[in-house]
Amino acid sequence: MGLHNAVVFCLIAGAFVSNFSHAVSAEKKVEGVCSALTATGNLEYPPFLWRAADNSHHVLGANRLIIDELSRRIKIPITLEDVGPWSKALSSVKKGQVDMLAGAFYTNRRASYMDYFYPVILHTTSVVWQRKDKTFPFHSKEDLEGKWGATVMSNSFGQAFDSFAQQKLNIFSVASVSTAFRMLMADNVDYVLYEKNPGVAYASMLGFENQIESVQPFVSSEGLYLTLSKASPCNTPTIKRKIALALYGMHQQGLAEKALLEGVKEWRQSRLNVTALLNNKD
């Protein structure tokens, strides 16, 4: 076969594969067929979600328990994946590479590329973290003007605060909450913005619990939603109805709150296991 013919053949074959893939996705959307789902989330978010300490890419936490129960109720397997940092998780869902987010705040921008399910699965509060030896008066978001802060890349604190922060505040976006807290301890920033419960968990893990503290009032109190990518081939009326009905039933039975309590216990046990492992190595 000549070079020209080979190139033409490859282009035709590639076009066929691409068209076939799009046809399969379109067919799944039309028929409402969805044999499996994938999900991801913020994996630096205990007690909601975190990575197992054994490098197995296994994901633990309250939201994992909620996803497992949802999977059982809709009778579709849902695989909770570790795709990397929170910013990568959002990008993967936006592109349809992952079907769902297991916990996200609502913003108009995010709503442009994923559908939100109601009711919320859980609620969480976001706070200002300060060094105990370098506190400053904080009574409202305006008190943060003129100071330098840090938070996790692509994090949101609700539509109202996000808009204010974009216009008025100086905030570094970093890859992880661990990095943000270390910047605070190194006096590189004046404060850190992060959720309260995950912040407590990471402050303890890093050994900073006696050196940093969260202050009142809350920056925001937001619902954590389950979402489905608009680019997912599983985004069909049939699947969305199944998920919505299952979440409503779970909400009525208070399963999310029970999952949160289990998530807290699981996180504490995981830290005890890590401490025991380190002690045995010594």
mmCIF file of C-alpha atoms in Angstrom:
data_model
loop_
_atom_site.group_PDB
_atom_site.id
_atom_site.type_symbol
_atom_site.label_atom_id
_atom_site.label_comp_id
_atom_site.label_asym_id
_atom_site.label_seq_id
_atom_site.Cartn_x
_atom_site.Cartn_y
_atom_site.Cartn_z
ATOM 1 C CA MET A 1 0.000 0.000 0.000
ATOM 2 C CA GLY A 2 1.430 3.428 -0.966
ATOM 3 C CA LEU A 3 2.052 6.120 1.592
ATOM 4 C CA HIS A 4 -0.797 8.266 0.285
ATOM 5 C CA ASN A 5 -3.280 5.404 0.389
ATOM 6 C CA ALA A 6 -2.121 4.420 3.885
ATOM 7 C CA VAL A 7 -2.664 7.951 5.184
ATOM 8 C CA VAL A 8 -6.119 8.110 3.612
ATOM 9 C CA PHE A 9 -6.995 4.713 5.104
ATOM 10 C CA CYS A 10 -5.885 5.830 8.587
ATOM 11 C CA LEU A 11 -7.923 9.040 8.327
ATOM 12 C CA ILE A 12 -11.026 7.122 7.254
ATOM 13 C CA ALA A 13 -10.524 4.550 10.012
ATOM 14 C CA GLY A 14 -10.020 7.287 12.604
ATOM 15 C CA ALA A 15 -13.158 9.080 11.457
ATOM 16 C CA PHE A 16 -15.109 5.812 11.634
ATOM 17 C CA VAL A 17 -13.959 5.126 15.210
ATOM 18 C CA SER A 18 -14.767 8.701 16.245
ATOM 19 C CA ASN A 19 -18.193 8.626 14.622
ATOM 20 C CA PHE A 20 -18.903 5.213 16.122
ATOM 21 C CA SER A 21 -17.979 6.490 19.593
ATOM 22 C CA HIS A 22 -20.262 9.529 19.208
ATOM 23 C CA ALA A 23 -23.018 7.274 17.894
ATOM 24 C CA VAL A 24 -22.734 4.999 20.956
ATOM 25 C CA SER A 25 -22.898 8.005 23.289
ATOM 26 C CA ALA A 26 -25.890 9.390 21.410
ATOM 27 C CA GLU A 27 -27.615 6.018 21.532
ATOM 28 C CA LYS A 28 -27.037 5.785 25.297
ATOM 29 C CA LYS A 29 -28.554 9.232 25.734
ATOM 30 C CA VAL A 30 -31.582 8.417 23.614
ATOM 31 C CA GLU A 31 -32.309 5.081 25.248
ATOM 32 C CA GLY A 32 -31.332 6.080 28.784
ATOM 33 C CA VAL A 33 -28.869 3.179 28.941
ATOM 34 C CA CYS A 34 -26.161 3.518 31.563
ATOM 35 C CA SER A 35 -24.457 0.399 32.871
ATOM 36 C CA ALA A 36 -21.931 2.143 35.158
ATOM 37 C CA LEU A 37 -21.009 5.556 36.557
ATOM 38 C CA THR A 38 -17.769 7.148 37.739
ATOM 39 C CA ALA A 39 -17.438 9.822 40.422
ATOM 40 C CA THR A 40 -14.683 11.893 41.989
ATOM 41 C CA GLY A 41 -14.342 14.793 44.409
ATOM 42 C CA ASN A 42 -12.065 16.815 46.666
ATOM 43 C CA LEU A 43 -9.858 14.138 48.227
ATOM 44 C CA GLU A 44 -8.332 16.501 50.787
ATOM 45 C CA TYR A 45 -11.655 16.879 52.518
ATOM 46 C CA PRO A 46 -11.962 14.725 55.657
ATOM 47 C CA PRO A 47 -14.350 13.659 57.063
ATOM 48 C CA PHE A 48 -16.164 13.954 53.711
ATOM 49 C CA LEU A 49 -13.508 12.445 51.395
ATOM 50 C CA TRP A 50 -9.828 11.538 51.596
ATOM 51 C CA ARG A 51 -7.249 9.178 50.151
ATOM 52 C CA ALA A 52 -6.308 5.990 51.979
ATOM 53 C CA ALA A 53 -2.864 6.194 53.560
ATOM 54 C CA ASP A 54 -1.670 2.958 51.909
ATOM 55 C CA ASN A 55 -1.299 4.555 48.433
ATOM 56 C CA SER A 56 -3.958 2.193 47.090
ATOM 57 C CA HIS A 57 -5.948 5.084 45.532
ATOM 58 C CA HIS A 58 -8.850 3.884 47.679
ATOM 59 C CA VAL A 59 -11.173 6.745 48.658
ATOM 60 C CA LEU A 60 -12.711 6.959 52.134
ATOM 61 C CA GLY A 61 -15.157 9.207 53.953
ATOM 62 C CA ALA A 62 -18.786 10.176 54.480
ATOM 63 C CA ASN A 63 -19.373 11.037 50.827
ATOM 64 C CA ARG A 64 -18.002 7.630 49.851
ATOM 65 C CA LEU A 65 -20.619 5.997 52.070
ATOM 66 C CA ILE A 66 -23.328 8.141 50.479
ATOM 67 C CA ILE A 67 -22.160 7.218 46.958
ATOM 68 C CA ASP A 68 -22.120 3.517 47.865
ATOM 69 C CA GLU A 69 -25.691 3.709 49.180
ATOM 70 C CA LEU A 70 -26.829 5.656 46.116
ATOM 71 C CA SER A 71 -25.265 3.016 43.866
ATOM 72 C CA ARG A 72 -27.139 0.276 45.712
ATOM 73 C CA ARG A 73 -30.463 2.101 45.401
ATOM 74 C CA ILE A 74 -30.262 2.943 41.696
ATOM 75 C CA LYS A 75 -28.770 -0.501 40.934
ATOM 76 C CA ILE A 76 -25.911 0.988 38.903
ATOM 77 C CA PRO A 77 -22.274 0.568 40.017
ATOM 78 C CA ILE A 78 -20.560 3.866 40.828
ATOM 79 C CA THR A 79 -16.757 3.852 40.968
ATOM 80 C CA LEU A 80 -15.269 6.639 43.103
ATOM 81 C CA GLU A 81 -11.972 7.598 41.442
ATOM 82 C CA ASP A 82 -8.862 9.505 42.503
ATOM 83 C CA VAL A 83 -8.114 11.744 39.518
ATOM 84 C CA GLY A 84 -5.798 14.143 41.364
ATOM 85 C CA PRO A 85 -6.258 17.628 42.895
ATOM 86 C CA TRP A 86 -9.647 19.331 43.222
ATOM 87 C CA SER A 87 -9.013 21.473 40.142
ATOM 88 C CA LYS A 88 -8.405 18.298 38.099
ATOM 89 C CA ALA A 89 -11.578 16.735 39.518
ATOM 90 C CA LEU A 90 -13.642 19.711 38.330
ATOM 91 C CA SER A 91 -11.952 19.655 34.920
ATOM 92 C CA SER A 92 -12.557 15.908 34.510
ATOM 93 C CA VAL A 93 -16.269 16.298 35.221
ATOM 94 C CA LYS A 94 -16.536 19.342 32.962
ATOM 95 C CA LYS A 95 -15.080 17.350 30.067
ATOM 96 C CA GLY A 96 -17.227 14.301 30.783
ATOM 97 C CA GLN A 97 -14.188 12.140 31.572
ATOM 98 C CA VAL A 98 -15.815 11.472 34.965
ATOM 99 C CA ASP A 99 -19.590 11.392 35.316
ATOM 100 C CA MET A 100 -20.204 12.798 38.787
ATOM 101 C CA LEU A 101 -18.854 14.955 41.610
ATOM 102 C CA ALA A 102 -19.385 13.546 45.088
ATOM 103 C CA GLY A 103 -19.821 16.907 46.799
ATOM 104 C CA ALA A 104 -19.624 20.420 45.321
ATOM 105 C CA PHE A 105 -20.856 23.883 46.244
ATOM 106 C CA TYR A 106 -23.195 25.639 43.837
ATOM 107 C CA THR A 107 -21.821 28.352 41.558
ATOM 108 C CA ASN A 108 -23.258 29.705 38.311
ATOM 109 C CA ARG A 109 -20.082 28.748 36.479
ATOM 110 C CA ARG A 110 -20.220 25.139 37.619
ATOM 111 C CA ALA A 111 -23.919 24.945 36.809
ATOM 112 C CA SER A 112 -23.008 25.668 33.187
ATOM 113 C CA TYR A 113 -21.317 22.274 32.843
ATOM 114 C CA MET A 114 -22.993 20.030 35.413
ATOM 115 C CA ASP A 115 -26.466 19.375 36.765
ATOM 116 C CA TYR A 116 -27.107 19.672 40.508
ATOM 117 C CA PHE A 117 -29.289 17.233 42.422
ATOM 118 C CA TYR A 118 -31.577 18.292 45.251
ATOM 119 C CA PRO A 119 -31.704 18.003 48.194
ATOM 120 C CA VAL A 120 -28.099 18.648 49.218
ATOM 121 C CA ILE A 121 -26.267 15.628 50.570
ATOM 122 C CA LEU A 122 -24.620 17.527 53.451
ATOM 123 C CA HIS A 123 -23.853 21.047 54.690
ATOM 124 C CA THR A 124 -20.465 22.508 55.527
ATOM 125 C CA THR A 125 -19.164 25.834 56.841
ATOM 126 C CA SER A 126 -16.146 27.735 55.547
ATOM 127 C CA VAL A 127 -14.015 29.801 57.915
ATOM 128 C CA VAL A 128 -10.996 32.043 58.211
ATOM 129 C CA TRP A 129 -7.956 30.313 59.739
ATOM 130 C CA GLN A 130 -5.352 32.417 61.561
ATOM 131 C CA ARG A 131 -2.167 31.821 63.498
ATOM 132 C CA LYS A 132 -2.890 32.065 67.207
ATOM 133 C CA ASP A 133 0.143 34.278 67.753
ATOM 134 C CA LYS A 134 -0.740 36.625 64.874
ATOM 135 C CA THR A 135 -4.497 37.118 65.023
ATOM 136 C CA PHE A 136 -6.282 40.132 63.584
ATOM 137 C CA PRO A 137 -9.840 41.369 64.176
ATOM 138 C CA PHE A 138 -12.327 39.591 61.947
ATOM 139 C CA HIS A 139 -16.020 40.469 62.019
ATOM 140 C CA SER A 140 -16.936 40.439 58.323
ATOM 141 C CA LYS A 141 -15.414 39.694 54.928
ATOM 142 C CA GLU A 142 -14.415 43.352 54.589
ATOM 143 C CA ASP A 143 -11.831 42.808 57.363
ATOM 144 C CA LEU A 144 -9.842 40.656 54.911
ATOM 145 C CA GLU A 145 -9.233 43.562 52.537
ATOM 146 C CA GLY A 146 -5.582 44.610 52.367
ATOM 147 C CA LYS A 147 -4.363 41.281 53.730
ATOM 148 C CA TRP A 148 -3.016 38.199 51.955
ATOM 149 C CA GLY A 149 -4.772 34.862 52.094
ATOM 150 C CA ALA A 150 -4.486 31.367 50.665
ATOM 151 C CA THR A 151 -6.973 28.698 49.692
ATOM 152 C CA VAL A 152 -7.111 25.551 47.589
ATOM 153 C CA MET A 153 -7.172 25.997 43.829
ATOM 154 C CA SER A 154 -10.699 26.099 42.309
ATOM 155 C CA ASN A 155 -12.273 26.226 45.770
ATOM 156 C CA SER A 156 -15.573 28.052 46.138
ATOM 157 C CA PHE A 157 -17.208 29.679 49.151
ATOM 158 C CA GLY A 158 -20.557 30.408 47.577
ATOM 159 C CA GLN A 159 -21.511 32.794 44.797
ATOM 160 C CA ALA A 160 -21.688 35.945 46.957
ATOM 161 C CA PHE A 161 -18.328 35.532 48.701
ATOM 162 C CA ASP A 162 -16.578 34.386 45.506
ATOM 163 C CA SER A 163 -17.670 37.570 43.714
ATOM 164 C CA PHE A 164 -16.489 39.741 46.600
ATOM 165 C CA ALA A 165 -13.142 37.912 46.804
ATOM 166 C CA GLN A 166 -12.513 38.271 43.084
ATOM 167 C CA GLN A 167 -13.003 42.026 43.253
ATOM 168 C CA LYS A 168 -11.601 42.925 46.670
ATOM 169 C CA LEU A 169 -9.260 40.284 48.114
ATOM 170 C CA ASN A 170 -5.704 39.055 47.557
ATOM 171 C CA ILE A 171 -5.817 35.265 47.733
ATOM 172 C CA PHE A 172 -3.232 32.759 46.568
ATOM 173 C CA SER A 173 -4.653 29.577 45.035
ATOM 174 C CA VAL A 174 -2.506 26.557 45.942
ATOM 175 C CA ALA A 175 -2.673 22.852 45.187
ATOM 176 C CA SER A 176 -3.553 21.592 48.670
ATOM 177 C CA VAL A 177 -4.766 22.661 52.100
ATOM 178 C CA SER A 178 -1.501 21.312 53.524
ATOM 179 C CA THR A 179 0.396 23.854 51.412
ATOM 180 C CA ALA A 180 -1.953 26.648 52.470
ATOM 181 C CA PHE A 181 -1.503 25.890 56.191
ATOM 182 C CA ARG A 182 2.274 25.678 55.798
ATOM 183 C CA MET A 183 2.232 29.088 54.104
ATOM 184 C CA LEU A 184 0.309 30.433 57.107
ATOM 185 C CA MET A 185 2.801 28.942 59.562
ATOM 186 C CA ALA A 186 5.707 30.361 57.535
ATOM 187 C CA ASP A 187 4.114 33.827 57.759
ATOM 188 C CA ASN A 188 3.738 33.976 53.961
ATOM 189 C CA VAL A 189 0.028 34.772 54.279
ATOM 190 C CA ASP A 190 -2.170 36.327 56.944
ATOM 191 C CA TYR A 191 -4.983 33.784 56.778
ATOM 192 C CA VAL A 192 -6.299 30.666 55.073
ATOM 193 C CA LEU A 193 -9.823 30.155 53.762
ATOM 194 C CA TYR A 194 -11.069 26.603 54.082
ATOM 195 C CA GLU A 195 -13.951 24.519 55.395
ATOM 196 C CA LYS A 196 -14.045 24.043 59.162
ATOM 197 C CA ASN A 197 -14.237 20.252 59.588
ATOM 198 C CA PRO A 198 -11.635 19.380 56.927
ATOM 199 C CA GLY A 199 -9.445 22.188 58.273
ATOM 200 C CA VAL A 200 -9.568 20.768 61.806
ATOM 201 C CA ALA A 201 -8.639 17.355 60.439
ATOM 202 C CA TYR A 202 -5.639 18.623 58.478
ATOM 203 C CA ALA A 203 -4.433 20.976 61.227
ATOM 204 C CA SER A 204 -4.315 17.959 63.545
ATOM 205 C CA MET A 205 -2.594 15.786 60.953
ATOM 206 C CA LEU A 206 0.085 18.435 60.315
ATOM 207 C CA GLY A 207 0.633 19.066 64.026
ATOM 208 C CA PHE A 208 -0.669 22.648 63.840
ATOM 209 C CA GLU A 209 -3.782 22.255 66.003
ATOM 210 C CA ASN A 210 -2.234 24.283 68.861
ATOM 211 C CA GLN A 211 -0.850 26.952 66.535
ATOM 212 C CA ILE A 212 -3.712 27.851 64.229
ATOM 213 C CA GLU A 213 -7.427 28.377 64.812
ATOM 214 C CA SER A 214 -10.633 29.105 62.947
ATOM 215 C CA VAL A 215 -12.430 32.325 63.839
ATOM 216 C CA GLN A 216 -16.044 33.471 63.802
ATOM 217 C CA PRO A 217 -18.142 34.436 61.938
ATOM 218 C CA PHE A 218 -18.329 31.827 59.187
ATOM 219 C CA VAL A 219 -17.362 33.010 55.736
ATOM 220 C CA SER A 220 -20.182 30.916 54.304
ATOM 221 C CA SER A 221 -22.421 27.990 55.055
ATOM 222 C CA GLU A 222 -23.058 25.984 51.912
ATOM 223 C CA GLY A 223 -24.710 22.793 50.819
ATOM 224 C CA LEU A 224 -22.625 20.009 49.324
ATOM 225 C CA TYR A 225 -24.415 18.785 46.219
ATOM 226 C CA LEU A 226 -24.105 15.671 44.151
ATOM 227 C CA THR A 227 -23.664 16.658 40.502
ATOM 228 C CA LEU A 228 -23.727 15.016 37.076
ATOM 229 C CA SER A 229 -21.644 16.223 34.133
ATOM 230 C CA LYS A 230 -23.641 17.610 31.230
ATOM 231 C CA ALA A 231 -21.018 16.014 28.968
ATOM 232 C CA SER A 232 -21.606 12.547 30.428
ATOM 233 C CA PRO A 233 -23.337 10.023 28.136
ATOM 234 C CA CYS A 234 -25.203 8.940 31.277
ATOM 235 C CA ASN A 235 -26.815 12.371 31.636
ATOM 236 C CA THR A 236 -30.301 11.277 30.609
ATOM 237 C CA PRO A 237 -33.759 11.950 32.061
ATOM 238 C CA THR A 238 -34.016 8.311 33.135
ATOM 239 C CA ILE A 239 -30.745 8.298 35.091
ATOM 240 C CA LYS A 240 -31.333 11.724 36.630
ATOM 241 C CA ARG A 241 -34.778 10.683 37.803
ATOM 242 C CA LYS A 242 -33.364 7.529 39.432
ATOM 243 C CA ILE A 243 -30.664 9.510 41.241
ATOM 244 C CA ALA A 244 -33.057 12.257 42.366
ATOM 245 C CA LEU A 245 -35.573 9.788 43.775
ATOM 246 C CA ALA A 246 -32.857 7.816 45.563
ATOM 247 C CA LEU A 247 -31.345 10.963 47.102
ATOM 248 C CA TYR A 248 -34.769 12.112 48.269
ATOM 249 C CA GLY A 249 -35.366 8.779 49.980
ATOM 250 C CA MET A 250 -31.944 8.895 51.618
ATOM 251 C CA HIS A 251 -32.604 12.449 52.812
ATOM 252 C CA GLN A 252 -35.930 11.444 54.340
ATOM 253 C CA GLN A 253 -34.197 8.657 56.281
ATOM 254 C CA GLY A 254 -31.345 10.886 57.524
ATOM 255 C CA LEU A 255 -28.700 8.661 55.938
ATOM 256 C CA ALA A 256 -26.334 11.524 55.080
ATOM 257 C CA GLU A 257 -26.042 12.584 58.730
ATOM 258 C CA LYS A 258 -25.335 8.982 59.742
ATOM 259 C CA ALA A 259 -22.700 8.784 57.002
ATOM 260 C CA LEU A 260 -21.047 11.952 58.353
ATOM 261 C CA LEU A 261 -20.787 10.454 61.848
ATOM 262 C CA GLU A 262 -19.265 7.307 60.339
ATOM 263 C CA GLY A 263 -16.885 9.445 58.299
ATOM 264 C CA VAL A 264 -15.640 11.198 61.434
ATOM 265 C CA LYS A 265 -15.046 7.835 63.146
ATOM 266 C CA GLU A 266 -13.308 6.475 60.045
ATOM 267 C CA TRP A 267 -10.995 9.498 59.815
ATOM 268 C CA ARG A 268 -10.008 9.248 63.493
ATOM 269 C CA GLN A 269 -9.321 5.536 63.120
ATOM 270 C CA SER A 270 -7.247 6.098 59.991
ATOM 271 C CA ARG A 271 -5.065 8.636 61.857
ATOM 272 C CA LEU A 272 -4.624 6.177 64.747
ATOM 273 C CA ASN A 273 -3.577 3.512 62.246
ATOM 274 C CA VAL A 274 -1.017 5.837 60.667
ATOM 275 C CA THR A 275 0.378 6.810 64.089
ATOM 276 C CA ALA A 276 0.664 3.137 65.094
ATOM 277 C CA LEU A 277 2.443 2.323 61.827
ATOM 278 C CA LEU A 278 4.949 5.131 62.322
ATOM 279 C CA ASN A 279 5.577 4.066 65.920
ATOM 280 C CA ASN A 280 6.224 0.468 64.820
ATOM 281 C CA LYS A 281 8.761 1.688 62.268
ATOM 282 C CA ASP A 282 10.608 3.555 65.001
#
